[in-house]
XYZ file of C-alpha atoms in Angstrom:
750
model
C 93.185 98.136 63.175
C 96.833 98.540 63.891
C 98.926 98.050 66.918
C 101.254 100.651 68.409
C 104.222 99.339 66.426
C 102.290 99.825 63.274
C 101.981 96.057 62.488
C 98.602 94.849 61.606
C 96.655 93.563 64.500
C 95.794 89.796 64.753
C 93.176 90.234 67.410
C 89.638 88.903 66.642
C 86.796 91.297 66.014
C 85.659 93.150 69.240
C 82.106 92.134 68.648
C 82.995 88.685 69.920
C 81.480 85.317 69.338
C 78.094 86.573 68.837
C 78.788 88.134 65.492
C 78.307 84.619 64.093
C 76.117 82.323 65.758
C 77.547 79.121 64.536
C 77.610 75.488 65.504
C 81.334 75.868 66.409
C 80.387 78.668 68.934
C 77.592 76.527 70.459
C 79.972 73.647 70.805
C 82.809 75.118 72.740
C 85.059 77.970 73.311
C 86.969 77.476 70.099
C 86.933 80.890 68.153
C 86.113 82.902 71.326
C 88.707 85.258 72.626
C 90.108 84.178 76.005
C 90.189 87.782 77.096
C 89.414 91.354 75.821
C 90.786 91.882 72.318
C 94.216 93.453 72.347
C 92.852 96.106 69.895
C 91.043 97.487 72.843
C 94.399 97.978 74.840
C 96.136 99.528 71.729
C 93.687 102.440 71.657
C 94.810 103.407 75.033
C 98.577 103.223 74.294
C 98.716 106.200 71.793
C 96.182 108.972 71.684
C 94.448 109.629 68.465
C 95.766 112.633 66.575
C 92.187 114.073 66.684
C 88.927 112.941 68.120
C 86.501 115.638 68.192
C 83.785 113.595 69.871
C 86.083 113.039 72.904
C 87.273 116.570 72.925
C 91.016 115.286 72.452
C 93.366 117.118 70.158
C 96.958 115.887 70.307
C 98.610 117.752 67.573
C 102.299 117.181 66.797
C 103.245 120.205 69.011
C 102.283 118.199 72.082
C 104.442 115.141 71.696
C 107.704 115.729 69.907
C 108.454 113.474 67.031
C 111.398 111.894 68.789
C 109.333 110.930 71.891
C 110.494 107.262 72.727
C 108.121 104.611 71.863
C 105.812 103.733 74.587
C 106.303 106.931 76.503
C 103.026 108.933 76.789
C 102.998 112.370 78.408
C 99.687 113.246 80.216
C 98.435 116.645 79.079
C 96.245 118.639 81.527
C 94.182 121.846 81.028
C 94.310 124.159 77.993
C 97.242 122.229 76.326
C 95.084 119.269 75.890
C 92.830 120.675 73.263
C 89.675 122.739 72.885
C 87.662 120.717 75.519
C 90.328 120.902 78.068
C 90.399 117.233 78.375
C 93.721 115.304 78.805
C 94.734 112.420 76.694
C 93.845 108.967 77.848
C 96.297 107.336 80.227
C 98.930 104.987 78.917
C 97.884 101.372 78.748
C 100.055 98.275 78.401
C 99.278 96.947 74.881
C 100.062 93.285 76.015
C 96.990 93.642 78.496
C 99.172 92.895 81.367
C 99.060 94.954 84.567
C 101.323 98.016 84.903
C 102.027 99.574 88.234
C 101.436 103.297 88.763
C 104.485 105.115 87.259
C 105.276 102.206 84.814
C 104.634 102.860 81.169
C 104.933 100.079 78.623
C 106.756 100.290 75.260
C 105.314 98.493 72.166
C 107.223 95.462 72.899
C 105.009 94.892 76.004
C 107.994 95.248 78.429
C 107.630 97.673 81.199
C 109.769 100.821 81.275
C 110.321 102.300 84.609
C 109.547 106.051 85.187
C 109.550 107.705 88.473
C 105.897 108.255 89.561
C 105.219 112.039 89.758
C 102.463 114.507 89.060
C 101.881 114.925 85.340
C 102.784 118.556 85.409
C 106.253 117.805 86.832
C 107.138 114.913 84.700
C 110.895 115.027 84.478
C 112.725 114.950 81.212
C 113.763 111.475 80.151
C 116.694 110.781 77.786
C 115.810 108.364 74.992
C 118.926 106.506 75.831
C 117.676 105.597 79.274
C 114.570 103.907 77.899
C 115.291 100.216 77.225
C 113.672 98.960 74.094
C 113.811 95.838 72.016
C 112.647 97.743 68.825
C 115.341 98.420 66.274
C 116.026 102.234 65.750
C 114.396 103.722 62.686
C 116.054 107.075 62.999
C 118.821 107.862 60.391
C 122.166 108.133 61.895
C 123.297 111.525 62.526
C 119.904 113.000 62.840
C 120.017 115.892 65.361
C 117.061 118.208 64.419
C 114.506 116.640 66.709
C 114.669 117.224 70.526
C 116.037 114.298 72.485
C 113.994 114.755 75.664
C 110.520 115.482 76.724
C 109.665 118.909 78.049
C 110.881 119.689 81.508
C 107.728 121.196 82.440
C 104.105 121.756 81.079
C 101.861 124.863 81.296
C 100.252 125.035 84.693
C 96.647 123.979 84.619
C 94.016 126.493 85.811
C 92.066 123.561 87.219
C 92.676 121.712 90.527
C 94.569 118.456 90.156
C 92.599 115.266 90.465
C 93.458 113.186 93.616
C 95.738 110.271 92.812
C 93.955 107.173 93.907
C 96.054 103.960 94.288
C 94.029 101.054 93.100
C 96.930 98.616 93.748
C 97.608 95.908 91.323
C 94.900 96.286 88.756
C 94.219 95.184 85.265
C 91.984 98.088 84.497
C 89.159 95.661 83.893
C 86.610 97.892 85.433
C 87.635 100.903 83.210
C 87.730 98.880 80.084
C 84.215 97.450 80.720
C 82.551 100.558 82.287
C 82.854 102.861 79.262
C 80.796 100.544 77.131
C 77.616 100.651 79.175
C 76.734 104.260 78.052
C 76.586 103.185 74.414
C 73.871 100.361 74.849
C 70.856 101.056 72.742
C 67.681 102.280 74.578
C 65.081 99.652 75.530
C 62.743 98.543 78.393
C 65.635 96.874 80.336
C 65.052 95.274 83.692
C 68.692 95.043 84.534
C 72.232 94.452 83.157
C 72.999 90.928 83.843
C 76.699 90.603 83.096
C 79.432 91.292 80.618
C 80.797 87.708 79.645
C 84.127 86.867 81.207
C 85.690 85.920 77.832
C 83.782 88.252 75.442
C 83.030 91.962 75.360
C 79.387 91.313 74.849
C 76.779 92.411 77.450
C 73.698 90.371 78.447
C 70.752 92.465 79.501
C 67.423 91.510 80.753
C 64.530 93.365 78.933
C 60.677 93.208 79.247
C 59.026 91.426 76.362
C 56.612 93.246 74.030
C 53.590 91.569 75.735
C 54.715 93.027 79.035
C 54.954 89.582 80.670
C 57.770 87.571 79.120
C 61.409 88.392 79.644
C 63.990 88.754 76.928
C 67.801 88.105 77.421
C 69.328 90.444 74.861
C 72.970 90.214 73.992
C 74.629 93.453 73.011
C 77.914 93.480 71.095
C 80.180 96.529 71.780
C 83.221 97.535 69.870
C 86.386 98.646 71.530
C 87.289 102.168 72.566
C 86.990 104.809 71.094
C 84.185 103.369 68.869
C 80.756 104.093 70.330
C 79.117 101.344 68.111
C 76.986 98.821 69.989
C 74.335 96.552 68.293
C 72.041 93.795 69.520
C 73.434 90.585 68.123
C 71.100 87.954 69.773
C 67.705 87.757 71.378
C 66.540 84.981 73.698
C 62.844 85.092 74.781
C 61.086 82.461 76.862
C 57.663 82.733 78.598
C 58.541 80.563 81.636
C 61.780 82.747 82.468
C 61.474 84.490 86.005
C 64.826 86.005 86.563
C 68.621 85.747 86.385
C 71.663 86.642 88.311
C 75.330 86.104 88.933
C 77.121 83.842 91.456
C 79.100 85.725 94.236
C 82.285 84.838 92.277
C 80.756 86.064 89.117
C 81.923 83.062 87.335
C 78.502 81.566 86.948
C 75.173 82.735 85.586
C 72.023 81.578 87.338
C 68.689 81.529 85.378
C 65.420 80.884 87.257
C 62.514 79.304 85.428
C 59.113 78.315 86.827
C 60.069 74.795 87.413
C 63.914 74.674 87.490
C 67.169 76.636 88.194
C 69.985 76.496 85.702
C 73.602 77.323 86.224
C 76.093 77.939 83.528
C 79.598 79.466 83.123
C 79.827 83.237 82.632
C 81.212 82.770 79.253
C 79.909 82.874 75.711
C 80.026 79.230 75.148
C 78.274 78.530 78.335
C 75.527 80.990 77.726
C 75.024 79.693 74.147
C 74.884 76.100 75.271
C 72.208 76.925 77.880
C 70.251 78.625 75.166
C 70.313 75.386 72.989
C 68.987 73.462 75.806
C 65.234 73.982 75.239
C 64.212 70.733 77.226
C 66.094 71.785 80.354
C 68.223 68.628 80.436
C 71.607 70.218 81.295
C 73.098 72.624 83.876
C 70.276 71.935 86.342
C 70.721 72.918 89.977
C 69.578 70.555 92.711
C 67.012 72.422 94.660
C 65.475 69.442 96.618
C 67.685 70.196 99.571
C 68.372 73.774 98.865
C 69.619 75.650 102.011
C 71.528 78.696 102.948
C 73.873 78.809 106.116
C 73.290 81.964 108.185
C 75.255 83.302 111.132
C 72.501 85.188 112.896
C 74.752 87.498 115.027
C 76.825 88.565 112.000
C 73.569 88.988 110.011
C 72.100 91.104 112.739
C 75.103 93.404 112.692
C 75.013 93.715 108.915
C 71.246 94.625 109.085
C 71.837 97.110 111.900
C 74.525 98.817 109.983
C 72.548 98.791 106.601
C 69.408 100.118 108.379
C 71.534 102.945 109.980
C 73.343 103.716 106.699
C 70.011 103.825 104.528
C 68.373 106.011 107.028
C 71.415 108.304 106.803
C 71.310 108.264 102.957
C 67.448 108.190 102.425
C 66.138 110.614 105.169
C 64.961 113.803 103.609
C 67.029 116.095 105.850
C 70.669 115.770 105.139
C 71.368 117.258 108.689
C 69.325 114.305 110.228
C 67.033 116.769 112.220
C 70.194 117.857 113.944
C 70.942 114.436 115.533
C 74.494 113.160 115.593
C 73.943 110.227 113.537
C 77.347 108.714 113.999
C 76.819 108.896 117.773
C 73.459 107.166 117.444
C 75.178 104.406 115.552
C 77.812 103.939 118.374
C 75.078 104.250 121.110
C 72.983 101.293 119.862
C 75.627 99.034 118.308
C 76.419 97.351 121.610
C 72.946 96.296 122.020
C 72.947 94.596 118.547
C 75.483 92.030 119.870
C 73.119 90.974 122.536
C 70.105 90.415 120.255
C 69.268 86.698 120.521
C 66.341 86.790 118.029
C 65.131 88.850 115.076
C 62.333 90.401 117.147
C 64.947 91.831 119.526
C 66.917 93.258 116.648
C 63.597 95.015 115.665
C 63.454 96.644 119.116
C 66.860 98.092 118.655
C 66.126 99.311 115.095
C 63.004 101.014 116.327
C 64.743 102.680 119.212
C 67.604 103.851 116.883
C 65.227 105.243 114.103
C 63.095 106.911 116.717
C 66.089 109.223 117.398
C 65.037 111.137 114.356
C 61.722 112.048 115.924
C 59.944 111.601 112.580
C 56.807 109.749 111.828
C 56.674 107.304 108.826
C 59.386 105.428 110.543
C 58.206 101.751 110.764
C 60.097 98.609 111.547
C 58.627 95.385 110.244
C 59.221 92.295 108.159
C 62.085 89.920 107.968
C 62.625 86.464 108.844
C 61.101 85.600 112.349
C 60.962 82.311 114.046
C 57.935 80.283 112.859
C 56.784 77.273 114.838
C 55.226 75.791 111.666
C 58.079 76.692 109.520
C 55.902 78.392 106.874
C 53.643 75.364 106.461
C 50.407 76.967 105.298
C 48.502 73.772 106.006
C 49.647 73.677 109.622
C 48.795 77.436 109.920
C 45.277 76.936 108.626
C 44.716 74.030 111.006
C 45.462 76.340 114.037
C 43.538 79.342 112.626
C 40.097 79.911 114.015
C 37.456 80.365 111.536
C 34.307 82.610 111.637
C 30.624 82.221 110.918
C 30.421 85.925 110.001
C 28.295 87.130 112.890
C 28.048 88.270 116.370
C 26.780 85.990 119.102
C 25.654 85.888 122.725
C 26.001 82.561 124.907
C 22.691 81.589 126.367
C 22.334 78.892 129.013
C 18.661 79.094 128.829
C 18.606 78.030 125.207
C 21.634 75.842 125.552
C 23.326 77.578 122.567
C 24.544 80.845 121.059
C 21.889 83.440 120.058
C 22.694 85.194 116.751
C 22.777 88.890 117.580
C 23.873 90.474 114.422
C 24.545 89.181 110.706
C 26.700 91.907 108.869
C 25.428 92.974 105.561
C 27.254 95.127 103.087
C 26.061 97.108 99.881
C 23.821 94.906 98.007
C 24.780 96.707 94.694
C 28.178 95.060 95.061
C 27.706 91.414 96.123
C 30.991 90.296 94.633
C 34.197 92.252 94.880
C 37.623 91.345 93.567
C 36.236 87.939 92.675
C 35.208 87.135 96.301
C 31.714 86.848 97.757
C 31.149 89.250 100.583
C 28.169 87.758 102.491
C 28.040 86.106 105.921
C 27.997 82.286 105.890
C 24.612 82.575 107.890
C 23.008 84.766 105.286
C 20.314 83.901 102.721
C 22.615 85.103 100.084
C 24.958 82.163 100.848
C 22.670 79.491 102.185
C 20.228 80.018 99.350
C 22.830 78.916 96.880
C 22.381 75.341 98.073
C 18.603 75.383 98.468
C 18.636 76.238 102.304
C 16.957 79.019 104.131
C 19.086 81.740 105.586
C 19.321 82.510 109.310
C 18.124 85.660 111.043
C 18.969 87.619 114.167
C 17.407 85.846 117.000
C 18.059 82.294 115.727
C 20.091 79.965 117.881
C 23.130 77.726 117.115
C 23.076 74.689 119.430
C 25.575 72.427 117.751
C 28.533 72.263 115.371
C 29.451 69.051 113.619
C 27.165 67.007 115.894
C 28.667 68.392 119.147
C 26.915 70.646 121.557
C 28.442 74.204 121.602
C 27.987 74.387 125.421
C 30.775 71.704 125.834
C 33.535 74.333 125.249
C 34.071 77.798 126.711
C 33.524 79.309 123.348
C 31.964 77.884 120.295
C 34.635 79.188 117.991
C 37.074 76.615 119.529
C 35.127 74.095 117.506
C 35.796 76.088 114.260
C 39.639 75.820 114.509
C 40.900 74.774 111.082
C 37.536 74.838 109.490
C 37.971 77.884 107.177
C 36.942 77.097 103.715
C 35.546 73.656 104.743
C 31.913 72.655 105.029
C 30.513 72.374 108.557
C 27.154 71.227 109.844
C 25.210 73.644 112.134
C 22.383 72.612 114.355
C 20.083 75.615 114.640
C 16.871 76.455 116.300
C 14.897 78.981 114.012
C 13.391 80.951 116.694
C 13.299 84.116 114.476
C 13.221 82.621 110.846
C 10.577 80.183 111.669
C 10.822 76.435 112.420
C 9.944 73.818 109.762
C 9.294 71.161 112.397
C 8.448 70.952 116.055
C 8.855 68.394 118.895
C 5.651 66.915 120.638
C 6.112 69.465 123.626
C 5.851 72.303 120.927
C 9.587 72.865 121.246
C 11.436 73.755 118.145
C 13.414 70.791 116.674
C 16.972 71.753 115.831
C 17.530 71.963 112.093
C 20.783 70.971 110.460
C 22.343 73.338 107.779
C 25.560 73.089 105.928
C 27.816 76.147 105.485
C 31.350 77.157 104.980
C 33.034 79.611 107.546
C 35.289 82.291 106.679
C 38.788 83.020 107.429
C 39.291 85.690 110.237
C 40.604 88.149 107.595
C 37.565 87.816 105.456
C 35.398 88.112 108.422
C 37.105 91.389 109.326
C 36.602 92.676 105.880
C 32.885 91.646 105.966
C 32.314 93.520 109.254
C 34.299 96.733 107.855
C 32.206 96.579 104.645
C 28.884 96.315 106.656
C 29.922 99.320 108.801
C 30.522 101.374 105.669
C 27.247 100.475 104.228
C 25.352 101.129 107.427
C 27.053 104.380 107.883
C 26.141 105.508 104.329
C 22.554 104.561 104.806
C 22.558 106.519 108.204
C 24.075 109.642 106.560
C 21.260 109.624 103.831
C 18.589 109.048 106.495
C 19.769 111.904 108.668
C 20.123 114.344 105.759
C 16.629 113.375 104.414
C 15.273 114.256 107.655
C 16.650 117.733 107.435
C 15.433 118.178 103.860
C 18.494 117.761 101.650
C 20.368 115.120 99.756
C 23.839 113.923 100.549
C 26.494 111.624 99.137
C 28.719 109.536 101.380
C 32.149 108.012 100.613
C 34.321 106.103 102.913
C 38.039 105.507 101.953
C 39.946 103.033 103.850
C 43.255 104.081 102.481
C 44.730 105.832 99.424
C 46.581 102.791 98.040
C 45.467 102.219 94.478
C 42.685 100.394 92.561
C 40.570 99.377 95.491
C 40.338 102.926 96.982
C 39.625 104.473 93.558
C 36.922 101.980 92.999
C 35.494 102.972 96.390
C 35.614 106.640 95.403
C 33.811 105.936 92.098
C 31.120 103.849 93.713
C 30.256 106.526 96.177
C 30.845 109.831 94.154
C 29.390 109.364 90.704
C 25.796 108.156 91.818
C 25.596 111.312 94.037
C 27.580 113.891 92.256
C 24.445 116.140 91.769
C 23.499 116.227 95.616
C 23.545 119.124 97.773
C 26.419 117.900 100.063
C 29.065 115.342 100.188
C 30.685 113.645 103.183
C 34.119 112.129 102.520
C 35.003 109.837 105.517
C 38.705 109.254 105.832
C 38.604 108.103 109.534
C 40.907 105.111 110.021
C 42.516 105.928 106.632
C 45.971 104.141 106.225
C 47.255 106.443 103.572
C 48.643 105.918 100.094
C 49.099 108.487 97.258
C 46.021 109.340 95.421
C 45.354 112.594 97.105
C 46.101 114.731 93.963
C 43.664 112.608 91.795
C 40.925 113.049 94.357
C 41.506 116.817 94.796
C 41.593 117.179 90.956
C 38.052 115.843 90.745
C 36.700 117.895 93.511
C 38.013 121.136 92.110
C 36.017 120.908 88.931
C 33.626 123.793 88.483
C 30.307 123.899 86.521
C 30.317 126.755 84.015
C 27.490 125.749 81.571
C 24.573 123.523 81.576
C 23.034 120.954 79.180
C 19.396 120.588 78.126
C 17.836 118.537 75.378
C 14.291 117.686 74.279
C 14.084 114.714 76.600
C 16.374 115.535 79.464
C 17.700 118.395 81.290
C 19.464 118.937 84.711
C 16.391 118.050 86.555
C 15.522 114.889 84.681
C 18.863 113.331 83.969
C 21.253 113.624 81.147
C 24.780 115.307 81.447
C 23.745 118.049 83.767
C 26.500 120.340 83.353
C 30.024 121.116 82.260
C 32.579 120.191 83.465
C 31.032 116.948 83.648
C 30.314 115.471 87.136
C 31.750 118.569 88.832
C 30.346 118.651 92.357
C 28.510 121.922 93.121
C 27.435 121.315 96.624
C 29.113 121.578 100.061
C 31.860 119.200 101.281
C 32.708 117.918 104.701
C 35.624 115.543 105.464
C 35.425 113.372 108.564
C 38.819 112.769 110.255
C 40.108 111.131 113.475
C 43.260 110.330 115.285
C 43.754 107.192 113.019
C 43.696 109.277 109.818
C 47.189 108.975 108.628
C 49.788 109.704 105.818
C 47.951 110.440 102.436
C 44.610 110.678 104.333
C 46.077 113.827 106.058
C 47.566 115.044 102.914
C 44.069 114.855 101.298
C 42.577 116.505 104.424
C 45.033 119.376 104.282
C 44.496 119.876 100.610
C 40.664 120.235 101.097
C 41.337 122.985 103.598
C 44.150 124.750 101.560
C 42.050 124.679 98.383
C 38.868 125.898 100.237
C 37.002 122.900 99.012
C 35.212 122.024 102.287
C 35.388 121.830 106.082
C 36.801 119.288 108.471
C 34.984 117.425 111.344
C 36.315 115.057 113.876
C 39.557 114.932 115.827
C 43.290 115.825 115.220
C 44.949 113.352 112.747
C 47.913 111.264 113.241
C 50.669 113.617 112.195
C 52.884 112.037 109.430
C 53.985 114.678 107.049
C 57.164 113.295 105.509
C 56.529 110.970 102.578
C 58.299 107.716 101.848
C 58.552 104.974 99.127
C 59.437 102.055 101.564
C 62.215 100.706 99.271
C 65.190 100.493 101.625
C 64.805 96.774 102.513
C 67.294 94.771 104.485
C 69.001 91.541 103.451
C 66.199 89.291 105.074
C 63.343 91.435 103.515
C 62.721 93.460 106.612
C 62.878 97.203 106.679
C 63.314 100.253 108.851
C 61.591 102.748 106.610
C 63.044 106.177 106.007
C 60.929 109.351 105.637
C 62.366 110.454 102.308
C 60.160 113.094 100.680
C 59.683 116.311 102.627
C 56.643 118.607 101.868
C 56.107 122.392 102.261
C 54.398 125.547 101.208
C 54.648 129.173 101.814
C 51.960 129.064 104.637
C 53.042 126.199 106.681
C 56.717 125.599 105.801
C 58.270 122.170 106.161
C 55.640 119.469 107.037
C 52.584 121.482 105.934
C 51.591 121.716 109.723
C 51.054 117.876 109.519
C 54.382 116.456 110.614
C 54.457 115.961 114.422
C 51.188 118.009 114.638
C 48.422 116.401 112.701
C 45.793 118.207 110.807
C 43.389 120.118 113.222
C 39.734 119.965 112.217
C 37.508 123.057 111.857
C 34.989 121.454 114.347
C 36.279 119.060 117.011
C 33.992 116.140 117.787
C 35.160 112.886 119.570
C 33.236 109.722 119.402
C 32.488 108.157 122.812
C 33.825 104.631 122.669
C 30.996 102.984 124.306
C 28.433 104.834 122.340
C 30.390 104.045 119.085
C 30.240 100.289 120.012
C 26.431 100.470 120.170
C 26.239 102.119 116.856
C 25.971 105.742 117.631
C 28.357 108.035 115.482
C 28.426 111.487 116.846
C 30.951 112.778 114.264
C 28.570 111.854 111.511
C 25.618 113.428 113.240
C 27.524 116.701 113.766
C 28.573 116.795 110.124
C 24.906 116.562 109.070
C 24.026 119.336 111.409
C 26.861 121.593 110.001
C 25.779 120.786 106.375
C 22.224 121.642 107.136
C 23.156 125.021 108.697
C 25.699 125.628 105.660
C 22.905 125.047 103.191
C 20.754 127.517 104.968
C 23.440 130.164 104.565
C 24.486 129.222 101.066
C 21.784 127.166 99.353
C 22.502 124.649 96.658
C 20.928 126.325 93.649
C 20.583 124.790 90.199
C 20.477 127.630 87.733
C 16.943 128.114 86.185
C 16.657 128.068 82.356
C 16.740 131.410 80.953
C 13.225 131.302 79.766
C 11.702 130.752 76.234
C 13.991 130.041 73.358
C 14.805 132.847 70.924
C 12.179 133.283 68.147
C 14.013 133.026 64.870
C 10.944 133.199 62.704
C 10.228 135.962 60.179
C 8.392 138.644 62.120
C 5.389 140.496 60.724
C 6.040 143.672 58.801
C 9.377 142.523 57.607
C 8.064 140.637 54.521
C 9.475 143.419 52.124
C 12.964 143.164 53.455
C 15.640 141.511 51.324
C 15.423 138.300 53.353
C 11.700 138.308 53.204
C 11.522 138.804 49.476
C 14.094 135.967 49.078
C 11.866 133.595 51.055
C 8.951 134.200 48.836
C 10.852 133.184 45.684
């Protein structure tokens, strides 16, 4: 390249040190440019005569031939060429900062020009421009004009606002234009542009989808758009990377260590060469961060307010004066003494929007065990996976219920799903399972009557073997005492965590409700399928739908239970399956729609009647699904009005400590209901309102389910589920009598 004065440039290649991965480059900064190549700056000092890609055409008529060296007039509007773009601003070729209104000549010395608008740039006599370059004009030459134009054509476009960046080296401008030319790839992030080299380091997902690749991209100087990968660094135990606050150091996080290296080409290359992790290691043994809680609380309050402002689906903030809301609650933040109190303020502030799907949770709360999981487990009460009744008569606890879930799925997500008292668990070690009516009298050799509740003796016992002394009053004693009293029998089992116990009971309720639905429907003479969806959150709920739908897709009726549904985002997938229609039927020699086989097309289309059970805890996407069933005329709703959250969200506006004040981000609407689909602040109203009595529900009675079966029975009487009959005998394609002399018949005789 050439510099402004026409002399050959001595700057190194703009591709930087990564053009040649040499031992010299690895060993130190020799050969690496200490700053961006001066060729880069030279492109900004004089516009190219023609660059169609940038839309710049600075022909000889725009800048007179006698324009003094280093003076660059800024063209605006039509005079800038076909694209209407002005020429690039002047840049000091010495790569030193220039004040606004100061233009450099090729010698690198600033030349003072009054700072004015481009369209009113005053004429400047060449004689007033100090220069150290010798004049190359022949003496006596008078043909060329001696000054710049006094004025330029007025632009039809509004003038850009002049922004004073202060003392700047234009580093951001010089770096930013390169980003758009990076080759496409599965990038995770742009890590950095090295401080002493124009190359970028990007993090990219490896081909296996698990590893992380650090890719070095070498980018040429403006106006070139050439960029090419010059180095790849792939390692399997690499977890992430970042920059220090000063941007002077790179931080690489591995599975076992953290490495810190200078944000330079030599620093990066040295770290690459350290395959044994011997250098640049950070001491993480006493790793700590100093926090000033009051300042952090103020920052989190401001961030939560700002992100609600920027993320909320209504730019008018539901008509709320959001600046006033910030002022109203800001004084309370200064009084917050702990993180929980900040949550209270955030919740009150966010509640001013009067929108559901605003949740405040997460963050760094005070922890008496300081995150020590072992200490937490020692204080957690374990569960035996059953319901019990204390009995003074038997001096123990009578087993009232042992929850059991679907026996077709004894293991889910790799975890067993049985009670520690069940035969399925105890039988694995050669012991007999307990039954309802048996009595637990001791735990680990101590009487259960010595404490107010026997579960106090199970504190810290989750996942550990414990001894239970039981009287097998229901399951049958193996030995008896002389007075014909049952002798306590020891068994060994492993209690569950409370979370696992809750999941066991929930699964048992699902299984029992499904069995009850089939029993009630069978009593009324029709078959029914039953599906309960806990949420709409992905694989587990998709699996639950599969398990309930496909075995019963050919039944006369289907109950989809979204009571207690916590929401998610699979409603469209469910509605798509339920909208399938049967339009033809299959029959082979061995199977037909009555005896198995494919049945009909579209395959697995449900042809019966659908009822969706809802209640006050049906929320979010559970409500979206329920509304979709109604709007698409797929079925009826039975239960109570739902929660009322009709603005969707992604929950990605987290605060600095990991907490969040969620912002309802995505409004929904249609022609019938407008904004909110009649869900937001209202809830989905069922076709038939039935509320479960809490006491009756506790004893196992489900009035909503019973009413759904009654409605289906009446519905099937009005609109029976009919399987089309076969159309009769197949067509006879044989040669009929009397047609032997036709052309086809004569050919068949030959």
